[in-house]
Tab-separated table of N, CA and C and ligand atoms in Angstrom:
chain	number	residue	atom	x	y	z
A	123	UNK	N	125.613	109.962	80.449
A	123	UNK	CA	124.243	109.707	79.956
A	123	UNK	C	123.259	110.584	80.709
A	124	UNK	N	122.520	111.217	80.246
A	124	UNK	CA	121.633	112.275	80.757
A	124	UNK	C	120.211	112.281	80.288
A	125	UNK	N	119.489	112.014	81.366
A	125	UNK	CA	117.717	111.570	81.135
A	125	UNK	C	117.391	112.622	80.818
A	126	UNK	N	116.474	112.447	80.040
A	126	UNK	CA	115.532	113.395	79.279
A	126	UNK	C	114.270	113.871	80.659
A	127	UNK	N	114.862	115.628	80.238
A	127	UNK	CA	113.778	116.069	81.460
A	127	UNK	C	112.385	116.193	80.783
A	128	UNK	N	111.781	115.894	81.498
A	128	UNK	CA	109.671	116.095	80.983
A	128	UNK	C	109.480	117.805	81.651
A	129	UNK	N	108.999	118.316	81.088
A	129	UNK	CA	108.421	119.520	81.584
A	129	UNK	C	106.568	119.454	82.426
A	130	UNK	N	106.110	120.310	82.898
A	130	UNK	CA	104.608	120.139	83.596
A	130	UNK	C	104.241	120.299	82.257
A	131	UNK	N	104.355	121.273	81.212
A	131	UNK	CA	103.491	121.313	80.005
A	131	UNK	C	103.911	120.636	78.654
A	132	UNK	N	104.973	119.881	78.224
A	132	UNK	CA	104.679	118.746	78.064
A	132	UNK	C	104.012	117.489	78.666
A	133	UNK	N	104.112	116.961	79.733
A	133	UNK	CA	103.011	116.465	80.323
A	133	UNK	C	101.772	116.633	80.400
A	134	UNK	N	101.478	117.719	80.198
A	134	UNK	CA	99.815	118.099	80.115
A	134	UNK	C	99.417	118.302	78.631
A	135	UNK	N	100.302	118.303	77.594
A	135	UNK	CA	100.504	117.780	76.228
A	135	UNK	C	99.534	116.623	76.313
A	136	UNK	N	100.213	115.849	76.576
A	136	UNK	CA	100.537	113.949	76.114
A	136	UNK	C	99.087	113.707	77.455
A	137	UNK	N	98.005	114.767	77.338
A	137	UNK	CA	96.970	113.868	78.116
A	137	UNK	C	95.779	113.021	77.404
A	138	UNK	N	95.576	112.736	76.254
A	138	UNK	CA	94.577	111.852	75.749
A	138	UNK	C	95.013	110.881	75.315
A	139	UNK	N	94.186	110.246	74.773
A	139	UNK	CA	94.148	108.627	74.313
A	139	UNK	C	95.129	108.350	73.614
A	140	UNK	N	95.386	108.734	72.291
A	140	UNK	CA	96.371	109.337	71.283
A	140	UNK	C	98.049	109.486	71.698
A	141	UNK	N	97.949	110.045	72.810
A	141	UNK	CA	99.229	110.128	73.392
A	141	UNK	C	99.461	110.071	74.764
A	142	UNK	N	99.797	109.619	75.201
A	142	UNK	CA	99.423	109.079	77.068
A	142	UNK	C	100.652	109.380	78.095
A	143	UNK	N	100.553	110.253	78.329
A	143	UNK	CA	102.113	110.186	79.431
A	143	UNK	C	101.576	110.255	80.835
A	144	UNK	N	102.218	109.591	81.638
A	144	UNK	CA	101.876	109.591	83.396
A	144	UNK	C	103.251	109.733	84.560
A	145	UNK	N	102.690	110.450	85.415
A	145	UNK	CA	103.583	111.217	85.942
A	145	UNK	C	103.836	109.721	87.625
A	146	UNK	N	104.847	109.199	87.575
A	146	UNK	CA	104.551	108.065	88.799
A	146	UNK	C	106.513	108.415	89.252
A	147	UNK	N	106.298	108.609	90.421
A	147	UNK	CA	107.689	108.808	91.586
A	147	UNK	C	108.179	109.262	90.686
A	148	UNK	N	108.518	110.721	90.062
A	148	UNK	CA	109.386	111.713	89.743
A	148	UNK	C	109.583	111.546	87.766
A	149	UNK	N	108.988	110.095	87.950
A	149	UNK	CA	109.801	109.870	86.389
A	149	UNK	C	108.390	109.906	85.681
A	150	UNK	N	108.424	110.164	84.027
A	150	UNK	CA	107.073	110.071	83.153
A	150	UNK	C	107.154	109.349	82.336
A	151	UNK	N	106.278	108.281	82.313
A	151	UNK	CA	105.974	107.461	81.287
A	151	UNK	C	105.087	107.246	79.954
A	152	UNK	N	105.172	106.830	79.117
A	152	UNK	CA	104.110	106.866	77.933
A	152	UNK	C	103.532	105.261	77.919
A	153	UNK	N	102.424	105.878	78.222
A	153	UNK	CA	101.200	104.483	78.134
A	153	UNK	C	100.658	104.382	77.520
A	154	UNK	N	100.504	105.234	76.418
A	154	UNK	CA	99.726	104.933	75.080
A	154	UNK	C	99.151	103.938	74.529
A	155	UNK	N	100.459	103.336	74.097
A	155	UNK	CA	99.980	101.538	73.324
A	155	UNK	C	99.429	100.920	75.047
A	156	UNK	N	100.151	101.232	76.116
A	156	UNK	CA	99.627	100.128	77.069
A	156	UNK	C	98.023	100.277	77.537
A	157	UNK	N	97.750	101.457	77.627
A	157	UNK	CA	96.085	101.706	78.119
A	157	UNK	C	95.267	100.905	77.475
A	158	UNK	N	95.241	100.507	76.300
A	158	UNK	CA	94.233	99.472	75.997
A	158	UNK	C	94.156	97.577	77.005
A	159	UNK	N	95.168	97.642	76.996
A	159	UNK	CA	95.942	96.654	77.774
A	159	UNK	C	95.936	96.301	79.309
A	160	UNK	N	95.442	97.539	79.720
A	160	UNK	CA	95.627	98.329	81.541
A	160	UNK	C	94.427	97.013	82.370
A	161	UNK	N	94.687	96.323	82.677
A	161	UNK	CA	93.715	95.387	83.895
A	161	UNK	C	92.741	96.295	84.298
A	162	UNK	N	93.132	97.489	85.102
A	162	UNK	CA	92.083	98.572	85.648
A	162	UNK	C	91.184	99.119	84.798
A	163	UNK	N	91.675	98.989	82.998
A	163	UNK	CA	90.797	99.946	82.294
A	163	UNK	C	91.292	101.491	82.156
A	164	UNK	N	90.881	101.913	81.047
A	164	UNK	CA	91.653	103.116	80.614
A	164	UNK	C	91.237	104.667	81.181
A	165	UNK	N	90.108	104.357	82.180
A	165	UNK	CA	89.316	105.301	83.016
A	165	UNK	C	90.425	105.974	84.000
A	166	UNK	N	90.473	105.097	84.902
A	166	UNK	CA	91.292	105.361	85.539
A	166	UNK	C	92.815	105.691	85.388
A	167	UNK	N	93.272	105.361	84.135
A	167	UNK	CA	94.764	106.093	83.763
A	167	UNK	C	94.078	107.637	83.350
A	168	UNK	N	93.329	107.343	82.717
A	168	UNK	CA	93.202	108.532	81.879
A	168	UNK	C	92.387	110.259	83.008
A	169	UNK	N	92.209	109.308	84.372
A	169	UNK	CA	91.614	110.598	85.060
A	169	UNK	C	93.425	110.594	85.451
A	170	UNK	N	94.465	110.246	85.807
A	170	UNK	CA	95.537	110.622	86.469
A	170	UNK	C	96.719	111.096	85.372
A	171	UNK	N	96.388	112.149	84.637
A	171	UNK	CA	96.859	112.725	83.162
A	171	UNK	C	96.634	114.119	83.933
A	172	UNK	N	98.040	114.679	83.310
A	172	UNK	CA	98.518	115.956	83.694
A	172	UNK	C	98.359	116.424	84.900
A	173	UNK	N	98.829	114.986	86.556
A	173	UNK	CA	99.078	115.576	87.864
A	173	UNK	C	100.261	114.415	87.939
A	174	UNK	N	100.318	114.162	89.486
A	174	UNK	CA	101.535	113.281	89.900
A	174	UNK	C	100.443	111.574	90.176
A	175	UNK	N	100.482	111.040	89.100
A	175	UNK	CA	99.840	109.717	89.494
A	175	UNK	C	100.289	108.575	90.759
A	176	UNK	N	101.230	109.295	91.269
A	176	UNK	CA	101.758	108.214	92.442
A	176	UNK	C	101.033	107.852	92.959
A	177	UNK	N	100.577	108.417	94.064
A	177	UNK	CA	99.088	107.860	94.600
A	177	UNK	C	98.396	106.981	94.563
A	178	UNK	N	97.365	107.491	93.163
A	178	UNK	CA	96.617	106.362	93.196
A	178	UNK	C	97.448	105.513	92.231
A	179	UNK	N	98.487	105.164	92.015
A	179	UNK	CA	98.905	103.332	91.460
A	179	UNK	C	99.516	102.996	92.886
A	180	UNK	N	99.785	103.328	93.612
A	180	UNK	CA	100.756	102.920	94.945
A	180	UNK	C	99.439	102.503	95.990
A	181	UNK	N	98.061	103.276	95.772
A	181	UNK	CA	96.882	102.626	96.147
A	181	UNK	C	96.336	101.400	95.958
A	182	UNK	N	96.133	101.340	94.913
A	182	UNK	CA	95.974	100.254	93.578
A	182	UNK	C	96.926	98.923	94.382
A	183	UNK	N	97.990	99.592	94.828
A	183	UNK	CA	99.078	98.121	95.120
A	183	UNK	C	99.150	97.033	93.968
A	184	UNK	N	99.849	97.738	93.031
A	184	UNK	CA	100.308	97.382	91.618
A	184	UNK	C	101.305	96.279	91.954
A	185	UNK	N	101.601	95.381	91.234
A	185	UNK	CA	102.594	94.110	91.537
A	185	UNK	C	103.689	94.658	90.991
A	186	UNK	N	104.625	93.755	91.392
A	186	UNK	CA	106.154	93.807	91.094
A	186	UNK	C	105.911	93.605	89.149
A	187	UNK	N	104.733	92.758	88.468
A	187	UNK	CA	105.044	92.701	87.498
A	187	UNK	C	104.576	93.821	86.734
A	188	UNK	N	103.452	94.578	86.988
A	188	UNK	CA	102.941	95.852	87.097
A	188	UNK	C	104.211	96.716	86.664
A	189	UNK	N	105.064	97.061	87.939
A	189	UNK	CA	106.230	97.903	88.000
A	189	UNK	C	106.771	97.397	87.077
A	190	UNK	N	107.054	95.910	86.327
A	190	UNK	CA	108.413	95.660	85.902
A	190	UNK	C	108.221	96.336	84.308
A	191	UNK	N	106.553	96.200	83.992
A	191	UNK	CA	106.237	97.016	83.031
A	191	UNK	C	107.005	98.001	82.438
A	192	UNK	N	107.103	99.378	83.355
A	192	UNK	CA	106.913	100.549	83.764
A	192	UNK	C	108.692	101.165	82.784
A	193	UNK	N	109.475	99.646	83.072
A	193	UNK	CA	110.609	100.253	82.377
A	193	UNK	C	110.723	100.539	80.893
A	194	UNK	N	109.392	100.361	80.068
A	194	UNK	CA	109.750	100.122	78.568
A	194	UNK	C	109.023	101.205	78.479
A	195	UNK	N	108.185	102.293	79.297
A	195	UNK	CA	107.975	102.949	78.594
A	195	UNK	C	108.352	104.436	79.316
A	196	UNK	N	109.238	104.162	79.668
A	196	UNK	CA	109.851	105.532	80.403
A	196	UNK	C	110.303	106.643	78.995
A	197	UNK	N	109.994	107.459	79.381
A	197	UNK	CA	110.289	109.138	78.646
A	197	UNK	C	111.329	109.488	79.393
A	198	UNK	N	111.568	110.219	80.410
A	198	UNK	CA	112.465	110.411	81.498
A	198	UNK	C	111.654	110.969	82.719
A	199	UNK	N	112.975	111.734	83.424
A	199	UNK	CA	112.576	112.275	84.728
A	199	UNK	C	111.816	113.423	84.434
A	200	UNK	N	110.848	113.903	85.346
A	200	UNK	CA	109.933	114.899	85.746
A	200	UNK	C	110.770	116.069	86.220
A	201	UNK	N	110.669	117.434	85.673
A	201	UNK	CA	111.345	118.657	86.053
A	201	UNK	C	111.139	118.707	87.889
A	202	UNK	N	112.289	118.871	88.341
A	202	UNK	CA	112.397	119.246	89.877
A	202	UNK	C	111.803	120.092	90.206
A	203	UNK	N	111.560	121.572	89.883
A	203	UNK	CA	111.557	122.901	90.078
A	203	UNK	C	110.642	123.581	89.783
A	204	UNK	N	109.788	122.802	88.813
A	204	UNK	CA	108.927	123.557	87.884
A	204	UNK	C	107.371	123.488	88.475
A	205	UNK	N	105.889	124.037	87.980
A	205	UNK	CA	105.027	124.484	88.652
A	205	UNK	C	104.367	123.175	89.463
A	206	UNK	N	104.653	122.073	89.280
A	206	UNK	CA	104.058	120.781	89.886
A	206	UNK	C	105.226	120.368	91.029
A	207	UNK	N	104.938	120.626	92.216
A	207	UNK	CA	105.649	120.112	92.937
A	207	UNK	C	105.462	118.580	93.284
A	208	UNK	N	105.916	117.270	92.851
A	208	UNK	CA	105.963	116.117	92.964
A	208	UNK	C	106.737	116.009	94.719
A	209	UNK	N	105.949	114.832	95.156
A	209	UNK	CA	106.045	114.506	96.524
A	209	UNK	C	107.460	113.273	96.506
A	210	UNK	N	108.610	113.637	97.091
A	210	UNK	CA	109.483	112.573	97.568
A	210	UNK	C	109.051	111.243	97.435
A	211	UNK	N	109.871	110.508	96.727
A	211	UNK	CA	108.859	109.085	96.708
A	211	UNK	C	109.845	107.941	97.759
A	212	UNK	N	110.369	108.682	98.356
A	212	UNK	CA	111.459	107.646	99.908
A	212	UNK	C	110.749	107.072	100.385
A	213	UNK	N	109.242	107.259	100.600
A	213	UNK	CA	108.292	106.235	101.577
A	213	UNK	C	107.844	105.063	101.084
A	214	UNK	N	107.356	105.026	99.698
A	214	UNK	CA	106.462	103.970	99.332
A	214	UNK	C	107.437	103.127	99.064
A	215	UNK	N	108.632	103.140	98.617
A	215	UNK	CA	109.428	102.149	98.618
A	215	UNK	C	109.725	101.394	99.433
A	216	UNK	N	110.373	102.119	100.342
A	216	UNK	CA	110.805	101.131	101.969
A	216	UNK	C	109.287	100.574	102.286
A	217	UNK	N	108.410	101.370	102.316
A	217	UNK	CA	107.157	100.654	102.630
A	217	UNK	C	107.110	99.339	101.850
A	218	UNK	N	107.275	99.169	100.874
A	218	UNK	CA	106.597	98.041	100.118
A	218	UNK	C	107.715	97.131	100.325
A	219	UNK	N	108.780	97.607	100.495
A	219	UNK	CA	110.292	96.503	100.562
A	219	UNK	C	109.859	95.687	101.805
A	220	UNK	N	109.168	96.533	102.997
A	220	UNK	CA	109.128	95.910	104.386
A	220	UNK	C	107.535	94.947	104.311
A	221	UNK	N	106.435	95.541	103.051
A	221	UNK	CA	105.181	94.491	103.139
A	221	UNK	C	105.757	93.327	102.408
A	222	UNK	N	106.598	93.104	101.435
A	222	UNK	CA	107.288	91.703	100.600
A	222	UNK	C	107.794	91.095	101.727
A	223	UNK	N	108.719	91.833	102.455
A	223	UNK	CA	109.120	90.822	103.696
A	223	UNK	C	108.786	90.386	104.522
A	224	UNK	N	107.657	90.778	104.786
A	224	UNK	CA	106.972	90.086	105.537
A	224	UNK	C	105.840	89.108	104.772
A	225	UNK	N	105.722	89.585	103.713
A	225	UNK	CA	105.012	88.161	102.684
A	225	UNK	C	105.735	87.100	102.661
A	226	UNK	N	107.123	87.467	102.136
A	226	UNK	CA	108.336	86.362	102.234
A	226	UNK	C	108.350	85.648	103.592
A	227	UNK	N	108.601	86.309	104.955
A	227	UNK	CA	108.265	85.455	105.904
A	227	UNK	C	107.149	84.673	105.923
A	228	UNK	N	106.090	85.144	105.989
A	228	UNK	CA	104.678	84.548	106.180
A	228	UNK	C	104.577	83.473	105.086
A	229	UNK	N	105.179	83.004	103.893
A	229	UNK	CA	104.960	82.381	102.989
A	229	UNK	C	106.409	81.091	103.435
A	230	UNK	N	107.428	81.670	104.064
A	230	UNK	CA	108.285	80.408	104.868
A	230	UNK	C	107.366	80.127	105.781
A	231	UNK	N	106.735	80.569	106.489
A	231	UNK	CA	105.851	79.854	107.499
A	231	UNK	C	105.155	78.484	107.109
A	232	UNK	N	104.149	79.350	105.839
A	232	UNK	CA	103.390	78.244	105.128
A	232	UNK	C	104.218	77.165	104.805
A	233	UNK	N	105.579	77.086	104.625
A	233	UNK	CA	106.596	75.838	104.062
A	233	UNK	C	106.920	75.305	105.421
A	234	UNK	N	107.063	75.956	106.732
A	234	UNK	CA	107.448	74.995	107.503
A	234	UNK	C	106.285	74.162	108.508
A	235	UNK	N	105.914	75.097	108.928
A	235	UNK	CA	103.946	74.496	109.714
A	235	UNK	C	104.120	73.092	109.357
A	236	UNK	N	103.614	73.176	108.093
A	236	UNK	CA	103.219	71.363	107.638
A	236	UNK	C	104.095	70.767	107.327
A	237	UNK	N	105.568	71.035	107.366
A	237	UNK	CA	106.576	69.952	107.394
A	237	UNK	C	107.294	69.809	109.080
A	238	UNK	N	106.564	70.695	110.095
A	238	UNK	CA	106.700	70.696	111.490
A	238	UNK	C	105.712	69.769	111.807
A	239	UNK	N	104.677	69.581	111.171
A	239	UNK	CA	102.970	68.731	111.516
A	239	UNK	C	103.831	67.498	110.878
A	240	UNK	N	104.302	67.112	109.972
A	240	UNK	CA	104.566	65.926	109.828
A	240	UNK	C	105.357	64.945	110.380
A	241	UNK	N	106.696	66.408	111.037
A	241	UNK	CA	107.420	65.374	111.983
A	241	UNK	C	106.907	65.201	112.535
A	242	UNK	N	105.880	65.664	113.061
A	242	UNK	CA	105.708	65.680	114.438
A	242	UNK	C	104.488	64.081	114.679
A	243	UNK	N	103.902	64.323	113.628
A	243	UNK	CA	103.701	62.970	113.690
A	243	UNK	C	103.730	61.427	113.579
A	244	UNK	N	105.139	61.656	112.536
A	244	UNK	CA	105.990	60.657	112.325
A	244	UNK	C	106.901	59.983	113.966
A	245	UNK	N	107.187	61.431	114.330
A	245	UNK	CA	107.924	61.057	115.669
A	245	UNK	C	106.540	60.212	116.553
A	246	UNK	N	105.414	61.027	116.796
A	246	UNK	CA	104.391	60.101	117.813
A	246	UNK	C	104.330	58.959	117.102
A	247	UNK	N	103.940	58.519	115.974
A	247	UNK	CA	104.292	57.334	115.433
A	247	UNK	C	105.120	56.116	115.870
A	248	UNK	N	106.398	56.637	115.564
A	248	UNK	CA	107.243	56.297	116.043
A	248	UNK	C	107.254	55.644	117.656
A	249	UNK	N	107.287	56.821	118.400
A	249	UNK	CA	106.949	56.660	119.768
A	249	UNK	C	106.071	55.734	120.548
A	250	UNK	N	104.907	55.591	119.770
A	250	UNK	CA	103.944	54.723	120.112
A	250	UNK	C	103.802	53.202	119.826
A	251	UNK	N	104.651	53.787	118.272
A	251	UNK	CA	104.520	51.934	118.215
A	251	UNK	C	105.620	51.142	118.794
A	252	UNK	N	106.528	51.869	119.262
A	252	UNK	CA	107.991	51.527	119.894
A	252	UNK	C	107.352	51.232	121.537
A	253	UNK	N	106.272	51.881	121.791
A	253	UNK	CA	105.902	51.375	123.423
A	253	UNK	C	104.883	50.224	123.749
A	254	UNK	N	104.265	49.639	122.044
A	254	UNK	CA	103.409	48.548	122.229
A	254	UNK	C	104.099	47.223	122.418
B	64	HEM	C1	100.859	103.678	84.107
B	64	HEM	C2	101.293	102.616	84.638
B	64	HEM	C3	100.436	101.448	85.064
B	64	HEM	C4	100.725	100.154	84.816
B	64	HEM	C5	101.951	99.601	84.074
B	64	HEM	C6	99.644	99.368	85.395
B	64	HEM	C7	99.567	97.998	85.347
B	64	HEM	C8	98.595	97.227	85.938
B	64	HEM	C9	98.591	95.778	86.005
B	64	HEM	C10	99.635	94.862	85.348
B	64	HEM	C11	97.493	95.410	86.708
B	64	HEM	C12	97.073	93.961	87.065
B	64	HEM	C13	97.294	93.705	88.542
B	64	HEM	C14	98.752	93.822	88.933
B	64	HEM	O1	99.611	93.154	88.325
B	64	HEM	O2	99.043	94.608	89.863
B	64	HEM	C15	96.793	96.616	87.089
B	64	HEM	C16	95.605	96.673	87.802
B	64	HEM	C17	94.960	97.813	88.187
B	64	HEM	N1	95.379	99.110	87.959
B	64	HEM	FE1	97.044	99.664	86.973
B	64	HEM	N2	98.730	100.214	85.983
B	64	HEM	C18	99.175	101.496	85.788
B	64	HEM	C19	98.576	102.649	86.244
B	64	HEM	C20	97.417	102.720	86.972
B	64	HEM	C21	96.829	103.941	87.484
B	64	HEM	C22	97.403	105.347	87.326
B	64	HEM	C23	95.708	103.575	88.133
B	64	HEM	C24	94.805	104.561	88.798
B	64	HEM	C25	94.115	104.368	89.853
B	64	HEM	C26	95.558	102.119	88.038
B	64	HEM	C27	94.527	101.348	88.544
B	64	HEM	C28	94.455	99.972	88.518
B	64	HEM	C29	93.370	99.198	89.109
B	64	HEM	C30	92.153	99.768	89.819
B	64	HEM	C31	93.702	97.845	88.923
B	64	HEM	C32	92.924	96.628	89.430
B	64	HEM	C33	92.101	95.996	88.365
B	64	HEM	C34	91.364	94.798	88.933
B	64	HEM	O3	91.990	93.928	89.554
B	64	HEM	O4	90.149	94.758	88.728
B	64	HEM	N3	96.635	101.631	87.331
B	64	HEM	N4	97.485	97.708	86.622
């Protein structure tokens, strides 16, 4: 199975309303039908048309449901070689894998705190009325 390569000038094709492609970590997508749809508004997709939009959506700090989007409207991968050199996208990933985990921790916290506050006062409870 072999992804369909995007060229820089197809991509710079597909830059208006009409036809929408965006260039995000190596691969290009068509947002067309979605830009009306976009939370941010169609301003801001539509200034990141015909460069590497990584950036600013990885700015943005787009959600996991954001991303989960992203798979229905894939075209394919972005030419390796050709006049747009696209930036390695190895960072923002591990980056964001390591800010969830620590959300994930910080959000067990929130579950144990107040079930630590409750023993804890069940036990003085306990304790106290056992010494009257
Ligand atoms: C092309 C793929 C994109 C998809 C599927 C997408 C999807 C979304 C979604 C679902 C939200 C709601 C919040 C969230 O779930 O994170 C959002 C918010 C936002 N997006 Fe995007 N987005 C895309 C591209 C962009 C680009 C290229 C920009 C450029 C800066 C951008 C700027 C914003 C901004 C500023 C918000 C915040 C809106 C607010 O809360 O007022 N998005 N986007």
């Amino acid at each position: 199975m072999s992804a369909k390569i995007v060229t820089f000038e197809e991509l710079k094709t597909n830059n208006h309303k009409d036809s929408l492609w965006i260039l995000l970590h190596e691969k290009v997508y068509n947002v067309t039908k979605f830009i009306d749809e976009h939370p941010g508004g169609d301003e801001v997709i539509l200034a990141e048309t015909s460069k590497d939009a990584t950036e600013a959506f990885e700015d943005v700090g787009h959600s996991d449901e954001a991303r989960a989007l992203l798979a229905d409207m894939l075209v394919g991968e972005f030419e390796k070689d050709g006049e747009l050199k696209v930036k390695s996208s190895t960072k923002s990933p591990s980056q964001s894998a390591a800010v969830s985990s620590a959300v994930e921790q910080g959000s067990n916290m929130m579950y144990f705190v107040p079930l630590g506050l409750l023993g804890a006062y069940f036990a003085w409870r306990y304790y106290t009325n056992g010494s009257v």
